[in-house]
Tab-separated table of C-alpha atoms and ligand atoms in Angstrom:
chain	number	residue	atom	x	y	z
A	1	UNK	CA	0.000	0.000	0.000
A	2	UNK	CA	1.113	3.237	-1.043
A	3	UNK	CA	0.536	5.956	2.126
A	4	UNK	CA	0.913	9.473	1.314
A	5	UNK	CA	4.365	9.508	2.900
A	6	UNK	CA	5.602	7.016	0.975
A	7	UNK	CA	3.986	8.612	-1.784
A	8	UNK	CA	5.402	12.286	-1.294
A	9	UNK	CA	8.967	10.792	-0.166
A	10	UNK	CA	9.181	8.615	-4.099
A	11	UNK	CA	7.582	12.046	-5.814
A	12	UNK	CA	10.197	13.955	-3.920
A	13	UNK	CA	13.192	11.431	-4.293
A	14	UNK	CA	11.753	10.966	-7.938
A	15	UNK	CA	11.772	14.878	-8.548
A	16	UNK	CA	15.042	15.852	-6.772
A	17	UNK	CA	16.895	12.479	-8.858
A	18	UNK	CA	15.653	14.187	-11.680
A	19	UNK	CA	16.375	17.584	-10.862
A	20	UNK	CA	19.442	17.095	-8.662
A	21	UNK	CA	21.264	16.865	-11.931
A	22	UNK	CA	20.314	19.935	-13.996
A	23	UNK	CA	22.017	23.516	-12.416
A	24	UNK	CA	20.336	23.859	-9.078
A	25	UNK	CA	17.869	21.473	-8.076
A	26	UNK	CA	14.801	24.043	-7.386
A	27	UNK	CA	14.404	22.190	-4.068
A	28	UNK	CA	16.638	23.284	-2.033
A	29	UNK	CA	17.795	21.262	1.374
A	30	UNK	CA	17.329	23.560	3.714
A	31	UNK	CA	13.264	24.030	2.378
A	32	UNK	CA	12.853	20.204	2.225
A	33	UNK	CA	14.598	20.691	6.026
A	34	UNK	CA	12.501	23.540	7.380
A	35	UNK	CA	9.594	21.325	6.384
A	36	UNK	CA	10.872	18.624	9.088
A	37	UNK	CA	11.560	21.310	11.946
A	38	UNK	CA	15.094	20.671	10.876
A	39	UNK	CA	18.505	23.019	10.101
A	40	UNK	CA	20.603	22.527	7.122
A	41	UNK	CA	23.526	25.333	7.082
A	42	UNK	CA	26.974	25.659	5.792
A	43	UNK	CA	30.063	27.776	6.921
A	44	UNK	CA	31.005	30.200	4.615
A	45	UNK	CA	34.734	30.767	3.224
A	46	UNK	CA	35.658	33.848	3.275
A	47	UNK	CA	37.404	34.380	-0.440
A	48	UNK	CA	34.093	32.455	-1.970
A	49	UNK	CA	31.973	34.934	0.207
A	50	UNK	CA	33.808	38.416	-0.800
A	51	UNK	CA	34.448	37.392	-4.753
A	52	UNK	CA	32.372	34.870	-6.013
A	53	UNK	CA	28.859	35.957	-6.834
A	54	UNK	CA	27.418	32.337	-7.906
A	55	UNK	CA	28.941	30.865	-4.383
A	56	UNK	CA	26.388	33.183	-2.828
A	57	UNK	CA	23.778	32.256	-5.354
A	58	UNK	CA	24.279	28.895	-3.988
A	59	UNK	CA	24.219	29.497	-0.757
A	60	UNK	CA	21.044	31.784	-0.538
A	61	UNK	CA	19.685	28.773	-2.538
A	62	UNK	CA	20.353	25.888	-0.528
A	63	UNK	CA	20.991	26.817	3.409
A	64	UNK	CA	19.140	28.243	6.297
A	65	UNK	CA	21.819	28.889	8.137
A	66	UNK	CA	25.280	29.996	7.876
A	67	UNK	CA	28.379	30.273	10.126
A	68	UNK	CA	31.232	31.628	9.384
A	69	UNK	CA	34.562	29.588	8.353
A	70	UNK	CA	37.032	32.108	10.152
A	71	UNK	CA	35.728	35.622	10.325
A	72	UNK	CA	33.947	34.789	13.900
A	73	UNK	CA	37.358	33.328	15.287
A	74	UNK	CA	39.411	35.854	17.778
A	75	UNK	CA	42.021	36.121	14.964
A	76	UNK	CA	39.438	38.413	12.716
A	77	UNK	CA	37.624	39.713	15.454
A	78	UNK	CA	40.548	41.407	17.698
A	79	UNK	CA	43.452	41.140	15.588
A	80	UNK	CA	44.571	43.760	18.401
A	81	UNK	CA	43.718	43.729	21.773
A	82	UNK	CA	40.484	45.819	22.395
A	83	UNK	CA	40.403	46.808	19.228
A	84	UNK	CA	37.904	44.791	17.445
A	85	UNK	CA	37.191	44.278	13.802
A	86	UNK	CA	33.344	42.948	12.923
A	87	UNK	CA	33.275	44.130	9.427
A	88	UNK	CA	33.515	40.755	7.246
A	89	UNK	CA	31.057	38.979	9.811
A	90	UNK	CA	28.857	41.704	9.838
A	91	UNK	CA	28.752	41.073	5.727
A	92	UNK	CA	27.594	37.225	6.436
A	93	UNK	CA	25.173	38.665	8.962
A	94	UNK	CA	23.049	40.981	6.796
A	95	UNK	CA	23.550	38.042	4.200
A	96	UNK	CA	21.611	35.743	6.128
A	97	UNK	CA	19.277	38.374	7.237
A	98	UNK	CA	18.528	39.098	4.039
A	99	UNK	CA	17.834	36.023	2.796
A	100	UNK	CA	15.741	35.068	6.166
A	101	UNK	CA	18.671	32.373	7.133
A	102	UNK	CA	19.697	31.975	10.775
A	103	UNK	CA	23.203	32.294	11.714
A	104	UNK	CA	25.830	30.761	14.417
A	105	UNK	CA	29.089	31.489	15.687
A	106	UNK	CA	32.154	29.922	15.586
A	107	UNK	CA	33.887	29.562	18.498
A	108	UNK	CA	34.468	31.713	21.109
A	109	UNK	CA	37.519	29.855	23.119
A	110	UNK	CA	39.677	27.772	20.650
A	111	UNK	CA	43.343	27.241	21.179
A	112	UNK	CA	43.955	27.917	17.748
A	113	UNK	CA	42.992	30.932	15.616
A	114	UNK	CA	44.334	33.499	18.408
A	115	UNK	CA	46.224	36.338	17.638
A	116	UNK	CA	49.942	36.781	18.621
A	117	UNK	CA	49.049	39.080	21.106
A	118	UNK	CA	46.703	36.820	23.300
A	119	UNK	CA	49.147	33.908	23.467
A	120	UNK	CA	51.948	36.228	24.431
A	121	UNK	CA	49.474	37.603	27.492
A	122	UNK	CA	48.096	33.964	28.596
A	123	UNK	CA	51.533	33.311	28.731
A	124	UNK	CA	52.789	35.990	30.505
A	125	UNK	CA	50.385	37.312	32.308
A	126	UNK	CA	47.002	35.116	32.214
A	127	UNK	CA	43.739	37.227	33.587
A	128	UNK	CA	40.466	35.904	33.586
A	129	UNK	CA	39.559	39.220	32.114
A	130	UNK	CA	41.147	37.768	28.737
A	131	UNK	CA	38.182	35.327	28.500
A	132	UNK	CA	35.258	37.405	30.027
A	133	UNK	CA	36.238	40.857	28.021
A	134	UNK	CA	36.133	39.181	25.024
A	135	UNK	CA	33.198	37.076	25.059
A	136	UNK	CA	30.756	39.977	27.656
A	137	UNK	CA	32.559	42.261	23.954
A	138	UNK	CA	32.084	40.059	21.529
A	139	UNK	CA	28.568	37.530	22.015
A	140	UNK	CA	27.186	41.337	23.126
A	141	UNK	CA	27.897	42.841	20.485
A	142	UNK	CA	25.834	39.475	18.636
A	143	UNK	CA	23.224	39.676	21.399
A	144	UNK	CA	19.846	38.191	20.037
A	145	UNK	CA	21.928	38.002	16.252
A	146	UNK	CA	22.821	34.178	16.485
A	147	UNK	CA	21.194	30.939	16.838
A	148	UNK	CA	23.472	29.541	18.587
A	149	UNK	CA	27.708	30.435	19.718
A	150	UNK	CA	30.532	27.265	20.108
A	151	UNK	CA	31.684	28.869	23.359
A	152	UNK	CA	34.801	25.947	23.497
A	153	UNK	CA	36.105	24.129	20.621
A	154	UNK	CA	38.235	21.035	20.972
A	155	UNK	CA	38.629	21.059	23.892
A	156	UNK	CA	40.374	17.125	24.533
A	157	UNK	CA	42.799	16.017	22.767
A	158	UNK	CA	43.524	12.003	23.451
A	159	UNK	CA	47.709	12.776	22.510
A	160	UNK	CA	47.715	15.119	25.928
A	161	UNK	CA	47.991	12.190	27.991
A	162	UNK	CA	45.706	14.350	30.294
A	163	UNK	CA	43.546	11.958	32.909
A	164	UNK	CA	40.225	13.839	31.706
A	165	UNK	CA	41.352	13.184	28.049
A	166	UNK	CA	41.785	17.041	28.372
A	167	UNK	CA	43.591	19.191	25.754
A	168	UNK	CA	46.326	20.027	28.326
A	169	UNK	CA	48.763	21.862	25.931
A	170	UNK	CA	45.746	24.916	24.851
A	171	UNK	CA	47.055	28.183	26.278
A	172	UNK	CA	43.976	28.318	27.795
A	173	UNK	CA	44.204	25.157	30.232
A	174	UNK	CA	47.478	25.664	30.905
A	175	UNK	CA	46.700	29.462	32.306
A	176	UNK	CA	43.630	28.710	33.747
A	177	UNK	CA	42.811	24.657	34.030
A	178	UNK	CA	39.670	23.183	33.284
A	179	UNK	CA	37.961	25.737	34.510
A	180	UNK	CA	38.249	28.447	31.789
A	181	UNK	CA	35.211	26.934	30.651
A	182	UNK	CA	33.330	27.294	33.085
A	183	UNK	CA	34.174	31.004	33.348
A	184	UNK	CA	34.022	31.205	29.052
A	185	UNK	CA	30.001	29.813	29.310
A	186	UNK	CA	29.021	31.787	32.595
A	187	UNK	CA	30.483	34.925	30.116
A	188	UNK	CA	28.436	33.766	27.660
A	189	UNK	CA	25.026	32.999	29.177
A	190	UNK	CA	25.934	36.212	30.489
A	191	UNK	CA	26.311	38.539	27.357
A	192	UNK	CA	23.429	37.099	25.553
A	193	UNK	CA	21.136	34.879	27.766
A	194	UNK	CA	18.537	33.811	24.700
A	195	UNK	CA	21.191	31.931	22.445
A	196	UNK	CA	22.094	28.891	22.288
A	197	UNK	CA	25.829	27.812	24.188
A	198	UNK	CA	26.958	24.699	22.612
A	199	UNK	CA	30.738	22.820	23.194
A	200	UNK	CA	31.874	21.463	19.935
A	201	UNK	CA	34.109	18.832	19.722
A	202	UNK	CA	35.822	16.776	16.402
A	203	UNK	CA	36.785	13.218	15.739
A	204	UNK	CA	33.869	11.855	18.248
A	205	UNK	CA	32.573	9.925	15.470
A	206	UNK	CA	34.378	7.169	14.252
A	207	UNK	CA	34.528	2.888	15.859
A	208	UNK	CA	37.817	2.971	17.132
A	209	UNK	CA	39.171	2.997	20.858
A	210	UNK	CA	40.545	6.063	20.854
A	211	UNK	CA	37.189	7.813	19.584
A	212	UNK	CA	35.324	6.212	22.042
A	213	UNK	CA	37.956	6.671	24.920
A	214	UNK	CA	37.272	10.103	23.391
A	215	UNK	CA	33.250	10.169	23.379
A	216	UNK	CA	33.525	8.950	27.160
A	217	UNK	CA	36.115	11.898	28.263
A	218	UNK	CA	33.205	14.245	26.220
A	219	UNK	CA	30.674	12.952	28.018
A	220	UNK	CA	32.436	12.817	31.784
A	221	UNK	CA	33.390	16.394	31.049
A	222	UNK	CA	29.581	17.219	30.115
A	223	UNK	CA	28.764	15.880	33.158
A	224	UNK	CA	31.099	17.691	35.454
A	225	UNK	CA	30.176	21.188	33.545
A	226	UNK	CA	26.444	20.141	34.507
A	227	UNK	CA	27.534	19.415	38.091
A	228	UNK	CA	28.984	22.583	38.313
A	229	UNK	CA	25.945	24.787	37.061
A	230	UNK	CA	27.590	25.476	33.988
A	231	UNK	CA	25.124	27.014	31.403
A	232	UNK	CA	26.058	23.823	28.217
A	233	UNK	CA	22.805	23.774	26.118
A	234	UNK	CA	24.416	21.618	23.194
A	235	UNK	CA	26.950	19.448	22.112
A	236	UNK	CA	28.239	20.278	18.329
A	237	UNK	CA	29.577	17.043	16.945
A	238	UNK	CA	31.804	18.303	14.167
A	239	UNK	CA	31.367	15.082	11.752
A	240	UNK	CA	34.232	15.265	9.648
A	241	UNK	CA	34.036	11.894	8.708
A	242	UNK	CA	37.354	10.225	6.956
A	243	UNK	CA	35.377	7.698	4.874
A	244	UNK	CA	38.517	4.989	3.477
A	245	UNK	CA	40.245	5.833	6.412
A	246	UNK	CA	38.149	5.652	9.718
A	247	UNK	CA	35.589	2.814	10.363
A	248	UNK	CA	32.195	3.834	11.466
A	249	UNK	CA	29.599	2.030	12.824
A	250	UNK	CA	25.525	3.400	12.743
A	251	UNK	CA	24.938	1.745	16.487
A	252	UNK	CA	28.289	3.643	17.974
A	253	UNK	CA	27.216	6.344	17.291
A	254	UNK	CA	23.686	5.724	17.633
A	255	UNK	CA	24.422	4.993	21.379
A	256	UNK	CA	26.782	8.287	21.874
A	257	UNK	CA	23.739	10.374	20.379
A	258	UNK	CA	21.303	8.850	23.194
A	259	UNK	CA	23.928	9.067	26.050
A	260	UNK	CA	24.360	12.502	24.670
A	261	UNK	CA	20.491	13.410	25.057
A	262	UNK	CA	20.207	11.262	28.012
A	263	UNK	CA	22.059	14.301	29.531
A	264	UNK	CA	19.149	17.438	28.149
A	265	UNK	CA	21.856	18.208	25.664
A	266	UNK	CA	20.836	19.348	22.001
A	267	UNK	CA	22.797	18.265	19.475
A	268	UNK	CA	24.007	19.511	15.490
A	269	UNK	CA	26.500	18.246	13.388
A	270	UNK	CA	28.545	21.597	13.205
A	271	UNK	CA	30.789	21.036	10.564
A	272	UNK	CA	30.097	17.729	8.426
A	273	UNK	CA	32.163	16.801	5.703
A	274	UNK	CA	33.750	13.568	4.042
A	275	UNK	CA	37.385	13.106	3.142
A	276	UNK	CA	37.621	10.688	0.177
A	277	UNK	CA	41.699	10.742	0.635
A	278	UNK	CA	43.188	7.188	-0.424
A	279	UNK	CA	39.928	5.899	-2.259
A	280	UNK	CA	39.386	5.032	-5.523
A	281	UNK	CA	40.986	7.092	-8.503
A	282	UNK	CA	37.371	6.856	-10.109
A	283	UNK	CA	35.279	10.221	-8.835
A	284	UNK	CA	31.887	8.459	-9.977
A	285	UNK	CA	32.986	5.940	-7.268
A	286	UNK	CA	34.096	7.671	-4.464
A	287	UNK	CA	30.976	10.285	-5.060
A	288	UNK	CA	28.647	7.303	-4.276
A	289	UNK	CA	31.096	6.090	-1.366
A	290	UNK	CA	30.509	8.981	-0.006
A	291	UNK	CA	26.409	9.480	-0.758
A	292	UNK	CA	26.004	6.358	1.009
A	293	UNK	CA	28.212	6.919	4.155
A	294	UNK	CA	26.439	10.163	3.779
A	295	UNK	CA	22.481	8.750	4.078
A	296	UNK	CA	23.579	6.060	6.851
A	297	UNK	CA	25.378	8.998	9.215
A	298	UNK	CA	22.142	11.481	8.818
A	299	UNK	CA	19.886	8.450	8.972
A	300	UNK	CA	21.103	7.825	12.642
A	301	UNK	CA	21.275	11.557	13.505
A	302	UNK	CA	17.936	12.782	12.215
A	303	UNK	CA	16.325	9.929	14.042
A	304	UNK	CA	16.548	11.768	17.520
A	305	UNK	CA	14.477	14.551	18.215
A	306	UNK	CA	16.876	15.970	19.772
A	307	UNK	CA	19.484	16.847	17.418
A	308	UNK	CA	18.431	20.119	15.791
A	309	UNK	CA	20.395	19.342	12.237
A	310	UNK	CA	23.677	19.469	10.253
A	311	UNK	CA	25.756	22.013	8.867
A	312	UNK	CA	28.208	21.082	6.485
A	313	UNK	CA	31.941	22.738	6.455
A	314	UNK	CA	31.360	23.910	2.880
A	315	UNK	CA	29.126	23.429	0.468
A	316	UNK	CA	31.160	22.872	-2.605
A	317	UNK	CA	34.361	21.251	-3.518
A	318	UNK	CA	35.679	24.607	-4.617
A	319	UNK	CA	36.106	25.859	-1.011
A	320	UNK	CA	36.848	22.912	0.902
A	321	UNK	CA	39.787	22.760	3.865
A	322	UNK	CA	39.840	19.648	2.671
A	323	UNK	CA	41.716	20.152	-0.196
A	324	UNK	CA	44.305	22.407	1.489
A	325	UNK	CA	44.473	20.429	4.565
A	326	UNK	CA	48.301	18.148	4.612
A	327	UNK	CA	46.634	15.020	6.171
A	328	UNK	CA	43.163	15.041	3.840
A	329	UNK	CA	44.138	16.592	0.179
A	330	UNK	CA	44.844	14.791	-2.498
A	331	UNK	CA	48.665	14.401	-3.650
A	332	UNK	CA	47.675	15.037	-6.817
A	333	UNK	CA	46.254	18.171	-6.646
A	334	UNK	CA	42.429	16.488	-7.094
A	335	UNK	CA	40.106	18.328	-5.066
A	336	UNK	CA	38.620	17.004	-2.118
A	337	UNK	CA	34.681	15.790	-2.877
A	338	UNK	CA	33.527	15.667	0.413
A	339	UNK	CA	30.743	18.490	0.118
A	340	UNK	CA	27.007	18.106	-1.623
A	341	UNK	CA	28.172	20.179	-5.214
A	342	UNK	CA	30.975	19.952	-7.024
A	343	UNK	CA	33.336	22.540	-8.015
A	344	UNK	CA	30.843	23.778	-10.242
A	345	UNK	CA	28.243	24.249	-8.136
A	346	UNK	CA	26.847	21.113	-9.647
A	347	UNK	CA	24.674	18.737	-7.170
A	348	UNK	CA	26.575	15.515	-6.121
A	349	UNK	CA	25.241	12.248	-5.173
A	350	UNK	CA	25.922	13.623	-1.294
A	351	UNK	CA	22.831	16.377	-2.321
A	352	UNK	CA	20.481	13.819	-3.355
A	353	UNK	CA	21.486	11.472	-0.076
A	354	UNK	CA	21.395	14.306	2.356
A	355	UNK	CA	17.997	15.250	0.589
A	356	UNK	CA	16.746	11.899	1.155
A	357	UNK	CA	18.124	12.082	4.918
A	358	UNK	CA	16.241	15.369	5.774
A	359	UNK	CA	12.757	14.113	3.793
A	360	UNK	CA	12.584	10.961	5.868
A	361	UNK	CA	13.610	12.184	9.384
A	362	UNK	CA	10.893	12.503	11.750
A	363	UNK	CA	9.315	15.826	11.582
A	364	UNK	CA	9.701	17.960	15.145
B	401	G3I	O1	43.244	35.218	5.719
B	401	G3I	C1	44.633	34.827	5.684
B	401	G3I	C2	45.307	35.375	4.433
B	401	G3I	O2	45.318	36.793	4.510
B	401	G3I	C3	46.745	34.842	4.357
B	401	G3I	O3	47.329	35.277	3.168
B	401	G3I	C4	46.688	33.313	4.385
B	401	G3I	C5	48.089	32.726	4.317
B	401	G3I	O4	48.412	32.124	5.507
B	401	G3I	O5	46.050	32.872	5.601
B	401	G3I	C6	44.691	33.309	5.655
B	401	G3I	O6	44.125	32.854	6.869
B	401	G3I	C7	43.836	31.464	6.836
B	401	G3I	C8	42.333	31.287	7.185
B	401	G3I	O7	42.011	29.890	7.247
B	401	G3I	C9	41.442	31.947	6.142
B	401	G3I	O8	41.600	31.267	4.915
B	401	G3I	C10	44.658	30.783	7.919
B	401	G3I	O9	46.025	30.835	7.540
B	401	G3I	C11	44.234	29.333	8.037
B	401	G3I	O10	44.884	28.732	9.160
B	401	G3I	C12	42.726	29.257	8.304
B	401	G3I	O11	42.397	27.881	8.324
B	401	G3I	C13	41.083	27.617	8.882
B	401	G3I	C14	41.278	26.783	10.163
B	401	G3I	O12	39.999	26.362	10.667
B	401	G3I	C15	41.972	27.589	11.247
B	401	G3I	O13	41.160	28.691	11.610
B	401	G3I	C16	40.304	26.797	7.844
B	401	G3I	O14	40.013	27.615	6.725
B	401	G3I	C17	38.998	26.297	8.458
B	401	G3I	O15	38.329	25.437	7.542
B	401	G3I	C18	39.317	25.517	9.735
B	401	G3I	O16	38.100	25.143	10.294
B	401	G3I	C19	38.240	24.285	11.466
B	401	G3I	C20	37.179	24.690	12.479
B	401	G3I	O17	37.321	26.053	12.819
B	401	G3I	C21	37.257	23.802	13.716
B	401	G3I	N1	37.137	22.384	13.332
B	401	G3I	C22	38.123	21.945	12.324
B	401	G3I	C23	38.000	22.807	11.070
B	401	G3I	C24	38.958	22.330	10.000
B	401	G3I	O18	40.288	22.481	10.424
């Protein structure tokens, strides 16, 4: 028996199989998302963003929300200290105003992406002030503008040797401990009480032991923060996925999702993307490698109600890390095809497969 679901999902599958091949299919994911209660987004490179009028075509045609690659890391924003510089996220901002998106920021407290100056002072001369000026400056000056703000960002790191699984060589643990998170989220909630405060994390995704020695030192520090009565509303789970590299396993991470939301977290897939490094030569091949690693990941995600939806790091080929990055790129010189369109803006098997995922999750 045909129901009406069934019937809409074939019609829909049928139309965007047919479509997803000509320019831009005219459905666009994050429409066939919004109509689950769902978010599909896509950070925003920053060269694409400022010179490349079609990349914007693209993404006012396919996302519903944006964050941005760099331009919200403390690099851009206070390349000097107190002296802050808003101007290119400002540009992404009206962008997604304009074109009714939602936007989120990327990340507040990072041990990377910090200008010369900060490092020399939490080395010299660490002050919590260096945390809570920035973020009381910076998420106010985005009060009620963002969906959602990474306060921390990688915040373990399993090659610390740390008992917590802690990333015990950032700047920031070594000035301050473990607890410059707690005083980087209490800044937060602080600065702009109605957005979202998530921690994002990488590499909690794949079946291995040191990912799940990983996923366990996430969720131990999750539940410490909570202990502590610090403000975490979400877990981002970046999801770079390294497909002929990394196992995965749907039930793994299945589980980690539900011990995740056993906890009142949300959770979105901040910054999904597939590395095709070391599979085969054949594009056509590693394209549908990747659709169906692609369907089976959303799949799991999109079937609990509380993860809020996925935002890929990219959304073409043309302006993926990926194909700058030393440990993902192709020797070659091949670009990376870990993102749903090509380099020409072309729809890839991954469009049709995340399409697919979003049409047959659960509404919420
Ligand atoms: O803008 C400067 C440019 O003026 C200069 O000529 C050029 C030469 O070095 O550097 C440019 O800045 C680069 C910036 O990207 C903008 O392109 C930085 O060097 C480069 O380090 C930076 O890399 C970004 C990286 O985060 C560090 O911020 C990547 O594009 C970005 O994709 C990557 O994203 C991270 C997430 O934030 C966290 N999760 C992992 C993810 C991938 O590494």
């Amino acid at each position: 028996m045909v129901t009406r679901r069934k019937f809409v999902a074939g019609g829909l599958a049928a139309l965007s199989a047919a479509k997803a091949f000509a320019n831009t299919p005219s459905l666009d994911l994050g429409a066939i998302a919004r109509r689950k209660g769902l978010i599909y987004g896509t950070a925003v490179n920053g060269k694409g963003f400022a010179k490349d009028l079609r990349f914007r075509e693209l993404l006012a045609a396919q996302a519903n929300m944006l964050v941005c690659e760099g331009a919200t890391k403390r690099q851009a924003l206070e390349p000097k200290p107190g002296i802050y510089d808003y101007s290119e996220a400002t540009a992404v901002l009206d962008f997604a105003n304009q074109h009714k998106m939602k936007m989120r920021g990327h990340t507040l407290v990072w041990h990377l992406a910090n200008p010369k100056w900060l490092l020399d002072a939490l080395q010299d001369k660490p002050s919590e002030a260096l945390i809570t000026d920035y973020i009381t400056e910076v998420a106010g000056h985005f009060r009620g503008k963002f969906q959602s703000w990474d306060v921390i960002n990688e915040v373990l790191s399993p090659d610390d040797w740390n008992r917590d699984g802690m990333r015990s060589s950032s700047p920031w643990f070594k000035a301050f401990g473990e607890r410059y998170i707690d005083i980087a989220f209490h800044a937060a909630k602080a600065a702009d009480p109605n957005t979202l405060l998530f921690y994002n994390e990488l590499n909690l995704e794949a079946d291995a032991r040191w990912s799940e020695d990983k996923r366990t030192s996430a969720l131990k520090l999750i539940e410490r923060l909570k202990s502590r009565g610090v403000p975490i509303e979400g877990l981002g789970i970046q999801s770079h996925l390294k497909l002929y590299r990394l196992r995965y396993d749907d039930r793994i991470f299945s589980r980690f999702l539900d011990d995740v939301g056993a906890m009142g977290l949300k959770v979105m897939l901040t910054e999904f993307d597939i590395a095709d490094a070391e599979g085969p030569r054949d594009p056509a091949k590693r394209d549908a490698d990747v659709a169906s690693l692609t369907k089976r990941y959303l799949d799991v995600a999109f079937s609990k109600p509380f993860v809020l939806g996925c935002l890929t790091w990219g959304i073409s080929d043309k302006y993926s890390w990926l194909s700058k990055y030393e440990n993902y790129k192709w020797a070659d010189g091949s670009l990376s095809r870990g993102l749903p369109f090509d380099e020409n803006f072309k729809p890839k098997p991954m469009w049709q497969a995340m399409a697919s995922a979003y049409e047959g999750a659960k509404g919420r």
